[in-house]
mmCIF file of C-alpha atoms in Angstrom:
data_model
loop_
_atom_site.group_PDB
_atom_site.id
_atom_site.type_symbol
_atom_site.label_atom_id
_atom_site.label_comp_id
_atom_site.label_asym_id
_atom_site.label_seq_id
_atom_site.Cartn_x
_atom_site.Cartn_y
_atom_site.Cartn_z
ATOM 1 C CA UNK X 27 -3.649 28.913 -121.966
ATOM 2 C CA UNK X 28 -4.210 26.086 -119.489
ATOM 3 C CA UNK X 29 -7.755 27.270 -119.060
ATOM 4 C CA UNK X 30 -7.972 27.235 -122.850
ATOM 5 C CA UNK X 31 -7.131 23.530 -122.794
ATOM 6 C CA UNK X 32 -9.820 23.031 -120.166
ATOM 7 C CA UNK X 33 -12.348 24.862 -122.312
ATOM 8 C CA UNK X 34 -11.358 22.775 -125.346
ATOM 9 C CA UNK X 35 -11.780 19.518 -123.411
ATOM 10 C CA UNK X 36 -15.159 20.658 -122.098
ATOM 11 C CA UNK X 37 -16.224 21.569 -125.632
ATOM 12 C CA UNK X 38 -15.211 18.135 -126.928
ATOM 13 C CA UNK X 39 -17.120 16.454 -124.104
ATOM 14 C CA UNK X 40 -20.182 18.539 -124.904
ATOM 15 C CA UNK X 41 -19.876 17.714 -128.601
ATOM 16 C CA UNK X 42 -19.640 13.991 -127.894
ATOM 17 C CA UNK X 43 -22.420 13.706 -125.341
ATOM 18 C CA UNK X 44 -24.862 16.284 -126.689
ATOM 19 C CA UNK X 45 -26.157 19.489 -125.068
ATOM 20 C CA UNK X 46 -29.259 17.796 -123.610
ATOM 21 C CA UNK X 47 -27.071 15.943 -121.117
ATOM 22 C CA UNK X 48 -26.529 19.274 -119.359
ATOM 23 C CA UNK X 49 -29.954 18.815 -117.754
ATOM 24 C CA UNK X 50 -29.252 15.525 -116.044
ATOM 25 C CA UNK X 51 -27.090 16.200 -112.996
ATOM 26 C CA UNK X 52 -25.514 12.718 -112.888
ATOM 27 C CA UNK X 53 -24.245 12.780 -116.471
ATOM 28 C CA UNK X 54 -23.138 16.366 -115.972
ATOM 29 C CA UNK X 55 -21.153 15.339 -112.894
ATOM 30 C CA UNK X 56 -19.531 12.512 -114.882
ATOM 31 C CA UNK X 57 -18.606 15.056 -117.525
ATOM 32 C CA UNK X 58 -17.018 17.434 -115.048
ATOM 33 C CA UNK X 59 -15.040 14.610 -113.448
ATOM 34 C CA UNK X 60 -13.774 13.212 -116.753
ATOM 35 C CA UNK X 61 -12.816 16.639 -118.116
ATOM 36 C CA UNK X 62 -11.007 17.458 -114.871
ATOM 37 C CA UNK X 63 -9.201 14.098 -115.009
ATOM 38 C CA UNK X 64 -7.998 14.577 -118.589
ATOM 39 C CA UNK X 65 -6.983 18.141 -117.784
ATOM 40 C CA UNK X 66 -4.924 16.827 -114.861
ATOM 41 C CA UNK X 67 -3.226 14.390 -117.287
ATOM 42 C CA UNK X 68 -2.508 17.276 -119.632
ATOM 43 C CA UNK X 69 -0.910 19.310 -116.837
ATOM 44 C CA UNK X 70 1.338 16.362 -115.923
ATOM 45 C CA UNK X 71 2.270 15.962 -119.595
ATOM 46 C CA UNK X 72 3.087 19.633 -119.897
ATOM 47 C CA UNK X 73 5.357 19.408 -116.876
ATOM 48 C CA UNK X 74 7.084 16.313 -118.282
ATOM 49 C CA UNK X 75 7.635 18.045 -121.631
ATOM 50 C CA UNK X 76 9.015 21.167 -119.979
ATOM 51 C CA UNK X 77 6.046 23.297 -120.987
ATOM 52 C CA UNK X 78 5.384 24.767 -124.370
ATOM 53 C CA UNK X 79 2.069 23.859 -125.972
ATOM 54 C CA UNK X 80 1.672 27.562 -126.664
ATOM 55 C CA UNK X 81 -1.152 27.003 -129.048
ATOM 56 C CA UNK X 82 -4.317 28.094 -127.382
ATOM 57 C CA UNK X 83 -4.219 31.791 -128.061
ATOM 58 C CA UNK X 84 -6.683 33.747 -130.104
ATOM 59 C CA UNK X 85 -4.107 34.827 -132.681
ATOM 60 C CA UNK X 86 -3.143 31.211 -133.421
ATOM 61 C CA UNK X 87 -6.765 30.218 -133.927
ATOM 62 C CA UNK X 88 -7.248 33.163 -136.274
ATOM 63 C CA UNK X 89 -4.448 31.947 -138.499
ATOM 64 C CA UNK X 90 -5.679 28.356 -138.431
ATOM 65 C CA UNK X 91 -8.035 28.565 -141.463
ATOM 66 C CA UNK X 92 -5.270 29.775 -143.743
ATOM 67 C CA UNK X 93 -2.970 27.036 -142.490
ATOM 68 C CA UNK X 94 -5.645 24.411 -143.059
ATOM 69 C CA UNK X 95 -6.173 25.582 -146.634
ATOM 70 C CA UNK X 96 -2.422 25.461 -147.366
ATOM 71 C CA UNK X 97 -2.318 22.033 -145.721
ATOM 72 C CA UNK X 98 -5.223 20.693 -147.781
ATOM 73 C CA UNK X 99 -3.685 21.964 -151.035
ATOM 74 C CA UNK X 100 -0.289 20.391 -150.307
ATOM 75 C CA UNK X 101 -1.789 17.064 -149.248
ATOM 76 C CA UNK X 102 -4.084 16.953 -152.289
ATOM 77 C CA UNK X 103 -1.201 17.617 -154.690
ATOM 78 C CA UNK X 104 0.950 14.959 -153.014
ATOM 79 C CA UNK X 105 -1.952 12.489 -153.151
ATOM 80 C CA UNK X 106 -2.365 12.986 -156.887
ATOM 81 C CA UNK X 107 1.365 12.474 -157.397
ATOM 82 C CA UNK X 108 1.513 9.243 -155.379
ATOM 83 C CA UNK X 109 -1.670 7.994 -157.078
ATOM 84 C CA UNK X 110 0.044 8.531 -160.419
ATOM 85 C CA UNK X 111 3.049 6.572 -159.161
ATOM 86 C CA UNK X 112 0.890 3.678 -157.966
ATOM 87 C CA UNK X 113 -1.133 3.438 -161.167
ATOM 88 C CA UNK X 114 1.732 3.880 -163.635
ATOM 89 C CA UNK X 115 2.254 0.662 -165.600
ATOM 90 C CA UNK X 116 5.891 0.356 -164.559
ATOM 91 C CA UNK X 117 6.591 1.392 -161.009
ATOM 92 C CA UNK X 118 9.678 3.540 -160.958
ATOM 93 C CA UNK X 119 10.791 4.863 -157.613
ATOM 94 C CA UNK X 120 13.895 6.735 -156.542
ATOM 95 C CA UNK X 121 13.744 6.483 -152.757
ATOM 96 C CA UNK X 122 15.973 8.819 -150.787
ATOM 97 C CA UNK X 123 16.758 9.791 -147.224
ATOM 98 C CA UNK X 124 17.410 13.477 -146.616
ATOM 99 C CA UNK X 125 18.147 15.690 -143.658
ATOM 100 C CA UNK X 126 15.867 18.711 -143.507
ATOM 101 C CA UNK X 127 16.291 21.628 -141.111
ATOM 102 C CA UNK X 128 13.268 22.373 -138.908
ATOM 103 C CA UNK X 129 13.496 26.075 -138.169
ATOM 104 C CA UNK X 130 10.606 26.222 -135.686
ATOM 105 C CA UNK X 131 11.509 27.549 -132.256
ATOM 106 C CA UNK X 132 9.247 25.439 -130.082
ATOM 107 C CA UNK X 133 9.254 21.659 -129.963
ATOM 108 C CA UNK X 134 5.512 21.793 -130.562
ATOM 109 C CA UNK X 135 6.115 23.562 -133.856
ATOM 110 C CA UNK X 136 8.751 21.037 -134.872
ATOM 111 C CA UNK X 137 6.460 18.121 -134.116
ATOM 112 C CA UNK X 138 3.697 19.824 -136.090
ATOM 113 C CA UNK X 139 6.088 20.182 -139.023
ATOM 114 C CA UNK X 140 7.167 16.548 -138.755
ATOM 115 C CA UNK X 141 3.549 15.406 -138.696
ATOM 116 C CA UNK X 142 2.770 17.640 -141.677
ATOM 117 C CA UNK X 143 5.556 15.945 -143.644
ATOM 118 C CA UNK X 144 4.471 12.463 -142.576
ATOM 119 C CA UNK X 145 0.851 13.129 -143.448
ATOM 120 C CA UNK X 146 1.823 14.198 -146.972
ATOM 121 C CA UNK X 147 1.940 11.013 -149.037
ATOM 122 C CA UNK X 148 5.369 10.437 -150.554
ATOM 123 C CA UNK X 149 7.345 11.704 -147.586
ATOM 124 C CA UNK X 150 7.762 10.305 -144.080
ATOM 125 C CA UNK X 151 9.709 11.665 -141.122
ATOM 126 C CA UNK X 152 12.006 9.002 -139.764
ATOM 127 C CA UNK X 153 13.575 10.948 -136.942
ATOM 128 C CA UNK X 154 13.747 14.345 -135.290
ATOM 129 C CA UNK X 155 16.867 15.422 -133.472
ATOM 130 C CA UNK X 156 18.961 18.566 -133.080
ATOM 131 C CA UNK X 157 16.465 20.721 -135.020
ATOM 132 C CA UNK X 158 16.806 18.430 -138.001
ATOM 133 C CA UNK X 159 14.384 16.006 -139.553
ATOM 134 C CA UNK X 160 15.362 12.783 -141.256
ATOM 135 C CA UNK X 161 12.923 12.536 -144.158
ATOM 136 C CA UNK X 162 12.354 9.487 -146.351
ATOM 137 C CA UNK X 163 10.899 10.409 -149.754
ATOM 138 C CA UNK X 164 9.652 8.257 -152.627
ATOM 139 C CA UNK X 165 11.173 10.231 -155.501
ATOM 140 C CA UNK X 166 12.569 13.597 -156.559
ATOM 141 C CA UNK X 167 9.188 15.281 -156.910
ATOM 142 C CA UNK X 168 7.983 14.228 -153.453
ATOM 143 C CA UNK X 169 11.303 15.325 -152.050
ATOM 144 C CA UNK X 170 11.041 18.738 -153.716
ATOM 145 C CA UNK X 171 7.788 19.386 -151.804
ATOM 146 C CA UNK X 172 9.769 19.296 -148.589
ATOM 147 C CA UNK X 173 13.124 20.666 -149.722
ATOM 148 C CA UNK X 174 11.727 23.940 -151.097
ATOM 149 C CA UNK X 175 10.792 24.873 -147.540
ATOM 150 C CA UNK X 176 7.238 26.036 -148.250
ATOM 151 C CA UNK X 177 5.772 23.657 -145.661
ATOM 152 C CA UNK X 178 8.347 24.883 -143.179
ATOM 153 C CA UNK X 179 7.149 28.435 -143.763
ATOM 154 C CA UNK X 180 3.503 27.424 -143.360
ATOM 155 C CA UNK X 181 4.210 25.941 -139.950
ATOM 156 C CA UNK X 182 6.431 28.894 -139.015
ATOM 157 C CA UNK X 183 3.623 31.281 -139.809
ATOM 158 C CA UNK X 184 1.133 29.612 -137.508
ATOM 159 C CA UNK X 185 3.781 29.071 -134.859
ATOM 160 C CA UNK X 186 4.731 32.746 -134.984
ATOM 161 C CA UNK X 187 1.245 33.526 -133.739
ATOM 162 C CA UNK X 188 2.244 32.317 -130.296
ATOM 163 C CA UNK X 189 4.979 34.919 -129.815
ATOM 164 C CA UNK O 134 -24.129 6.401 -153.466
ATOM 165 C CA UNK O 135 -23.537 5.201 -149.916
ATOM 166 C CA UNK O 136 -23.484 1.649 -151.219
ATOM 167 C CA UNK O 137 -20.859 2.525 -153.841
ATOM 168 C CA UNK O 138 -18.684 4.105 -151.154
ATOM 169 C CA UNK O 139 -19.099 1.092 -148.903
ATOM 170 C CA UNK O 140 -18.238 -1.270 -151.737
ATOM 171 C CA UNK O 141 -14.997 0.643 -152.365
ATOM 172 C CA UNK O 142 -14.168 0.505 -148.660
ATOM 173 C CA UNK O 143 -14.807 -3.246 -148.498
ATOM 174 C CA UNK O 144 -12.582 -3.838 -151.543
ATOM 175 C CA UNK O 145 -9.823 -1.851 -149.834
ATOM 176 C CA UNK O 146 -10.320 -3.858 -146.650
ATOM 177 C CA UNK O 147 -9.829 -7.089 -148.574
ATOM 178 C CA UNK O 148 -6.666 -5.724 -150.193
ATOM 179 C CA UNK O 149 -5.343 -4.730 -146.767
ATOM 180 C CA UNK O 150 -6.281 -8.116 -145.337
ATOM 181 C CA UNK O 151 -4.424 -9.848 -148.155
ATOM 182 C CA UNK O 152 -1.319 -7.790 -147.392
ATOM 183 C CA UNK O 153 -1.664 -8.659 -143.715
ATOM 184 C CA UNK O 154 -1.780 -12.348 -144.642
ATOM 185 C CA UNK O 155 1.108 -12.241 -147.114
ATOM 186 C CA UNK O 156 3.279 -10.240 -144.940
ATOM 187 C CA UNK O 157 6.614 -10.643 -145.444
ATOM 188 C CA UNK O 158 7.655 -8.652 -142.356
ATOM 189 C CA UNK O 159 5.741 -8.075 -139.147
ATOM 190 C CA UNK O 160 5.700 -4.335 -139.908
ATOM 191 C CA UNK O 161 3.825 -4.943 -143.160
ATOM 192 C CA UNK O 162 1.207 -6.815 -141.202
ATOM 193 C CA UNK O 163 0.833 -4.081 -138.602
ATOM 194 C CA UNK O 164 0.580 -1.455 -141.335
ATOM 195 C CA UNK O 165 -2.114 -3.444 -143.117
ATOM 196 C CA UNK O 166 -4.080 -4.078 -139.927
ATOM 197 C CA UNK O 167 -3.956 -0.391 -139.045
ATOM 198 C CA UNK O 168 -5.243 0.457 -142.512
ATOM 199 C CA UNK O 169 -7.996 -2.115 -142.030
ATOM 200 C CA UNK O 170 -8.960 -0.358 -138.810
ATOM 201 C CA UNK O 171 -9.104 3.051 -140.501
ATOM 202 C CA UNK O 172 -11.360 1.612 -143.185
ATOM 203 C CA UNK O 173 -13.599 0.116 -140.481
ATOM 204 C CA UNK O 174 -14.077 3.606 -139.051
ATOM 205 C CA UNK O 175 -15.108 4.907 -142.481
ATOM 206 C CA UNK O 176 -17.382 1.903 -143.022
ATOM 207 C CA UNK O 177 -19.192 2.530 -139.731
ATOM 208 C CA UNK O 178 -19.623 6.211 -140.571
ATOM 209 C CA UNK O 179 -21.016 5.574 -144.061
ATOM 210 C CA UNK O 180 -23.215 2.711 -142.856
ATOM 211 C CA UNK O 181 -24.661 5.032 -140.218
ATOM 212 C CA UNK O 182 -25.767 7.428 -142.940
ATOM 213 C CA UNK O 183 -27.052 4.593 -145.119
ATOM 214 C CA UNK O 184 -29.350 3.306 -142.392
ATOM 215 C CA UNK O 185 -30.312 6.808 -141.281
ATOM 216 C CA UNK O 186 -28.695 6.398 -137.880
ATOM 217 C CA UNK O 187 -25.824 8.917 -137.656
ATOM 218 C CA UNK O 188 -25.494 8.115 -133.948
ATOM 219 C CA UNK O 189 -23.159 5.344 -135.078
ATOM 220 C CA UNK O 190 -20.567 8.074 -135.459
ATOM 221 C CA UNK O 191 -19.922 7.733 -131.726
ATOM 222 C CA UNK O 192 -18.817 4.171 -132.403
ATOM 223 C CA UNK O 193 -16.596 5.441 -135.223
ATOM 224 C CA UNK O 194 -14.882 7.927 -132.887
ATOM 225 C CA UNK O 195 -14.266 5.267 -130.243
ATOM 226 C CA UNK O 196 -13.000 2.867 -132.898
ATOM 227 C CA UNK O 197 -10.521 5.489 -134.141
ATOM 228 C CA UNK O 198 -9.024 5.845 -130.689
ATOM 229 C CA UNK O 199 -9.012 2.094 -129.982
ATOM 230 C CA UNK O 200 -7.366 1.475 -133.354
ATOM 231 C CA UNK O 201 -4.652 4.021 -132.581
ATOM 232 C CA UNK O 202 -3.899 2.666 -129.120
ATOM 233 C CA UNK O 203 -4.150 -0.933 -130.290
ATOM 234 C CA UNK O 204 -1.724 -0.442 -133.155
ATOM 235 C CA UNK O 205 0.805 1.240 -130.886
ATOM 236 C CA UNK O 206 0.435 -1.553 -128.330
ATOM 237 C CA UNK O 207 0.951 -4.277 -130.940
ATOM 238 C CA UNK O 208 3.910 -2.380 -132.374
ATOM 239 C CA UNK O 209 5.470 -2.086 -128.968
ATOM 240 C CA UNK O 210 4.831 -5.747 -128.270
ATOM 241 C CA UNK O 211 6.403 -6.726 -131.587
ATOM 242 C CA UNK O 212 9.476 -4.703 -130.749
ATOM 243 C CA UNK O 213 10.023 -5.452 -127.090
ATOM 244 C CA UNK O 214 7.995 -8.615 -126.565
ATOM 245 C CA UNK O 215 6.532 -6.860 -123.554
ATOM 246 C CA UNK O 216 3.917 -4.203 -122.931
ATOM 247 C CA UNK O 217 4.930 -3.101 -119.468
ATOM 248 C CA UNK O 218 8.718 -2.927 -119.354
ATOM 249 C CA UNK O 219 10.293 0.484 -118.919
ATOM 250 C CA UNK O 220 12.531 0.688 -121.968
ATOM 251 C CA UNK O 221 13.795 4.215 -121.416
ATOM 252 C CA UNK O 222 17.023 2.851 -119.981
ATOM 253 C CA UNK O 223 17.476 0.524 -122.926
ATOM 254 C CA UNK O 224 17.052 3.375 -125.360
ATOM 255 C CA UNK O 225 19.463 5.876 -123.909
ATOM 256 C CA UNK H 143 -30.631 22.514 -154.063
ATOM 257 C CA UNK H 144 -30.953 19.223 -152.312
ATOM 258 C CA UNK H 145 -30.256 17.395 -155.544
ATOM 259 C CA UNK H 146 -27.035 19.332 -156.088
ATOM 260 C CA UNK H 147 -25.949 18.512 -152.536
ATOM 261 C CA UNK H 148 -26.657 14.824 -153.098
ATOM 262 C CA UNK H 149 -24.637 14.856 -156.293
ATOM 263 C CA UNK H 150 -21.710 16.557 -154.550
ATOM 264 C CA UNK H 151 -21.844 13.948 -151.789
ATOM 265 C CA UNK H 152 -21.915 11.131 -154.311
ATOM 266 C CA UNK H 153 -18.930 12.565 -156.187
ATOM 267 C CA UNK H 154 -16.913 13.013 -152.987
ATOM 268 C CA UNK H 155 -17.798 9.532 -151.693
ATOM 269 C CA UNK H 156 -16.845 7.865 -154.949
ATOM 270 C CA UNK H 157 -13.629 9.880 -155.312
ATOM 271 C CA UNK H 158 -12.714 8.961 -151.726
ATOM 272 C CA UNK H 159 -13.502 5.322 -152.452
ATOM 273 C CA UNK H 160 -11.296 5.382 -155.525
ATOM 274 C CA UNK H 161 -8.409 6.848 -153.517
ATOM 275 C CA UNK H 162 -8.940 4.100 -150.925
ATOM 276 C CA UNK H 163 -8.726 1.418 -153.598
ATOM 277 C CA UNK H 164 -5.648 3.084 -155.124
ATOM 278 C CA UNK H 165 -3.986 2.923 -151.716
ATOM 279 C CA UNK H 166 -4.956 -0.729 -151.427
ATOM 280 C CA UNK H 167 -3.479 -1.450 -154.842
ATOM 281 C CA UNK H 168 -0.319 0.413 -153.888
ATOM 282 C CA UNK H 169 -0.070 -1.790 -150.830
ATOM 283 C CA UNK H 170 0.421 -4.687 -153.244
ATOM 284 C CA UNK H 171 2.305 -3.084 -156.118
ATOM 285 C CA UNK H 172 5.072 -1.453 -154.075
ATOM 286 C CA UNK H 173 7.869 -3.867 -153.390
ATOM 287 C CA UNK H 174 9.189 -2.725 -150.045
ATOM 288 C CA UNK H 175 7.744 -2.022 -146.615
ATOM 289 C CA UNK H 176 8.851 1.617 -146.490
ATOM 290 C CA UNK H 177 7.248 2.325 -149.855
ATOM 291 C CA UNK H 178 4.012 0.677 -148.769
ATOM 292 C CA UNK H 179 3.643 3.109 -145.888
ATOM 293 C CA UNK H 180 3.221 5.859 -148.498
ATOM 294 C CA UNK H 181 0.409 3.913 -150.159
ATOM 295 C CA UNK H 182 -1.322 3.536 -146.793
ATOM 296 C CA UNK H 183 -0.935 7.259 -146.273
ATOM 297 C CA UNK H 184 -2.934 7.900 -149.465
ATOM 298 C CA UNK H 185 -5.962 6.057 -148.066
ATOM 299 C CA UNK H 186 -5.589 7.753 -144.703
ATOM 300 C CA UNK H 187 -5.568 11.301 -146.070
ATOM 301 C CA UNK H 188 -7.327 11.518 -149.436
ATOM 302 C CA UNK H 189 -9.616 8.519 -148.996
ATOM 303 C CA UNK H 190 -10.825 9.223 -145.468
ATOM 304 C CA UNK H 191 -10.807 13.001 -145.953
ATOM 305 C CA UNK H 192 -12.933 13.034 -149.096
ATOM 306 C CA UNK H 193 -15.432 10.483 -147.772
ATOM 307 C CA UNK H 194 -15.907 12.300 -144.485
ATOM 308 C CA UNK H 195 -16.223 15.589 -146.375
ATOM 309 C CA UNK H 196 -18.987 14.045 -148.466
ATOM 310 C CA UNK H 197 -20.813 12.878 -145.348
ATOM 311 C CA UNK H 198 -20.401 16.350 -143.802
ATOM 312 C CA UNK H 199 -22.362 17.817 -146.731
ATOM 313 C CA UNK H 200 -25.238 15.493 -145.813
ATOM 314 C CA UNK H 201 -24.978 16.339 -142.131
ATOM 315 C CA UNK H 202 -25.393 20.067 -142.685
ATOM 316 C CA UNK H 203 -24.838 22.383 -139.732
ATOM 317 C CA UNK H 204 -25.479 19.956 -136.899
ATOM 318 C CA UNK H 205 -23.953 17.774 -134.195
ATOM 319 C CA UNK H 206 -23.466 15.082 -136.824
ATOM 320 C CA UNK H 207 -21.074 17.302 -138.775
ATOM 321 C CA UNK H 208 -19.244 18.219 -135.586
ATOM 322 C CA UNK H 209 -18.717 14.533 -134.875
ATOM 323 C CA UNK H 210 -17.498 13.934 -138.417
ATOM 324 C CA UNK H 211 -14.992 16.766 -137.920
ATOM 325 C CA UNK H 212 -13.860 15.062 -134.712
ATOM 326 C CA UNK H 213 -13.411 11.713 -136.495
ATOM 327 C CA UNK H 214 -11.363 13.434 -139.211
ATOM 328 C CA UNK H 215 -9.276 15.308 -136.627
ATOM 329 C CA UNK H 216 -8.523 12.132 -134.678
ATOM 330 C CA UNK H 217 -7.585 10.320 -137.885
ATOM 331 C CA UNK H 218 -5.300 13.165 -138.964
ATOM 332 C CA UNK H 219 -3.595 13.186 -135.561
ATOM 333 C CA UNK H 220 -3.200 9.437 -135.215
ATOM 334 C CA UNK H 221 -2.167 8.384 -138.718
ATOM 335 C CA UNK H 222 1.164 10.293 -138.862
ATOM 336 C CA UNK H 223 1.974 9.128 -135.340
ATOM 337 C CA UNK H 224 1.378 5.505 -136.359
ATOM 338 C CA UNK H 225 3.282 5.896 -139.632
ATOM 339 C CA UNK H 226 6.251 7.462 -137.887
ATOM 340 C CA UNK H 227 6.256 4.846 -135.125
ATOM 341 C CA UNK H 228 6.094 2.014 -137.658
ATOM 342 C CA UNK H 229 8.853 3.352 -139.879
ATOM 343 C CA UNK H 230 11.107 4.224 -136.989
ATOM 344 C CA UNK H 231 10.565 0.817 -135.388
ATOM 345 C CA UNK H 232 11.314 -0.944 -138.673
ATOM 346 C CA UNK H 233 14.419 1.177 -139.248
ATOM 347 C CA UNK H 234 15.610 0.668 -135.694
ATOM 348 C CA UNK H 235 14.971 -3.039 -136.089
ATOM 349 C CA UNK H 236 17.370 -3.037 -139.031
ATOM 350 C CA UNK H 237 14.907 -3.673 -141.857
ATOM 351 C CA UNK H 238 16.874 -2.876 -145.009
ATOM 352 C CA UNK H 239 16.114 0.458 -146.649
ATOM 353 C CA UNK H 240 16.612 0.706 -150.403
ATOM 354 C CA UNK H 241 18.071 4.119 -151.241
ATOM 355 C CA UNK H 242 19.413 6.006 -154.220
ATOM 356 C CA UNK H 243 20.442 9.142 -152.366
ATOM 357 C CA UNK H 244 21.323 9.386 -148.726
ATOM 358 C CA UNK H 245 22.551 12.312 -146.673
ATOM 359 C CA UNK H 246 25.220 11.306 -144.201
ATOM 360 C CA UNK H 247 23.644 10.506 -140.819
ATOM 361 C CA UNK H 248 23.770 12.970 -137.917
ATOM 362 C CA UNK H 249 26.555 13.019 -135.393
ATOM 363 C CA UNK H 250 25.251 10.196 -133.238
ATOM 364 C CA UNK H 251 25.053 8.067 -136.306
ATOM 365 C CA UNK H 252 22.831 4.994 -136.280
ATOM 366 C CA UNK H 253 19.095 5.514 -136.024
ATOM 367 C CA UNK H 254 18.736 2.433 -133.831
ATOM 368 C CA UNK H 255 16.915 4.501 -131.203
#
């Protein structure tokens, strides 16, 4: 898994600098040093967080496409809803603050869920504590997206791949 | 088509800039400036395609990261009036 | 073939641009800071996503597309972090929050973290 992070960093470096840089030894050395440095930072971060970015396994990557599709559909629907709200002649909002349970086991999964909610227009995560999210929503329809728990299940499904 | 996209981005940038000027709270301004930065990234990307020089995407990537770090730094400064203080003790 | 691709790119670019402008309008029509963050989130997801998708069609299977994917990934990682940090800072700072429904706060009460 840690080597997976290393491989990912190396791949990003290669993508940013282009494969032809592999032939110049100086640039290649710079690449190795920078990837090693960022990897070292990641290891320190993992220690500080008490471990648990269990996300670099083959099974998780296999489930990623389905998650991305579900994510895109949810975000698109929420975008259309908020667009309708913005363009309606009289702006009518019913803002609310709700506590939502985050049933993910790892903190990584919970943060992913919180980011999912924040990224969906109409809902924003204010706080995360004791396996509960504090969610601020624009109106009842935006709130329903979160309260019906479908996003929770999406994240659970991809998180379950790490077990 | 690239020009139409760029025109839409520039209009959005002006709207964001207006919000940054009006304000009322400092958070509104930070939000608007962050949005301005995101639009700059898009503008660079589209302009790269318009001029046939997609290498500009490297600039867009760097600008994304600078925008992210910069916004967090300004936010932190607005809240604590300091970029270096260790506020963990103050929080807990 | 190429013509169809160009048309798809144009449609995606213009749709993304429209979503951007909608977000910009929302930034002015919404009356409160917390509501405006939602408008900004429209431009960050739909606007940026559609425009970059349109450019990806032009890039084809190449390094250019890979870089566009990276830009999109960075944007999708950073924008919720910024939105959350902003809203939490504003809430902790005591900026008034207009609410119709509110669940009672958790056991250690105030969110002034």
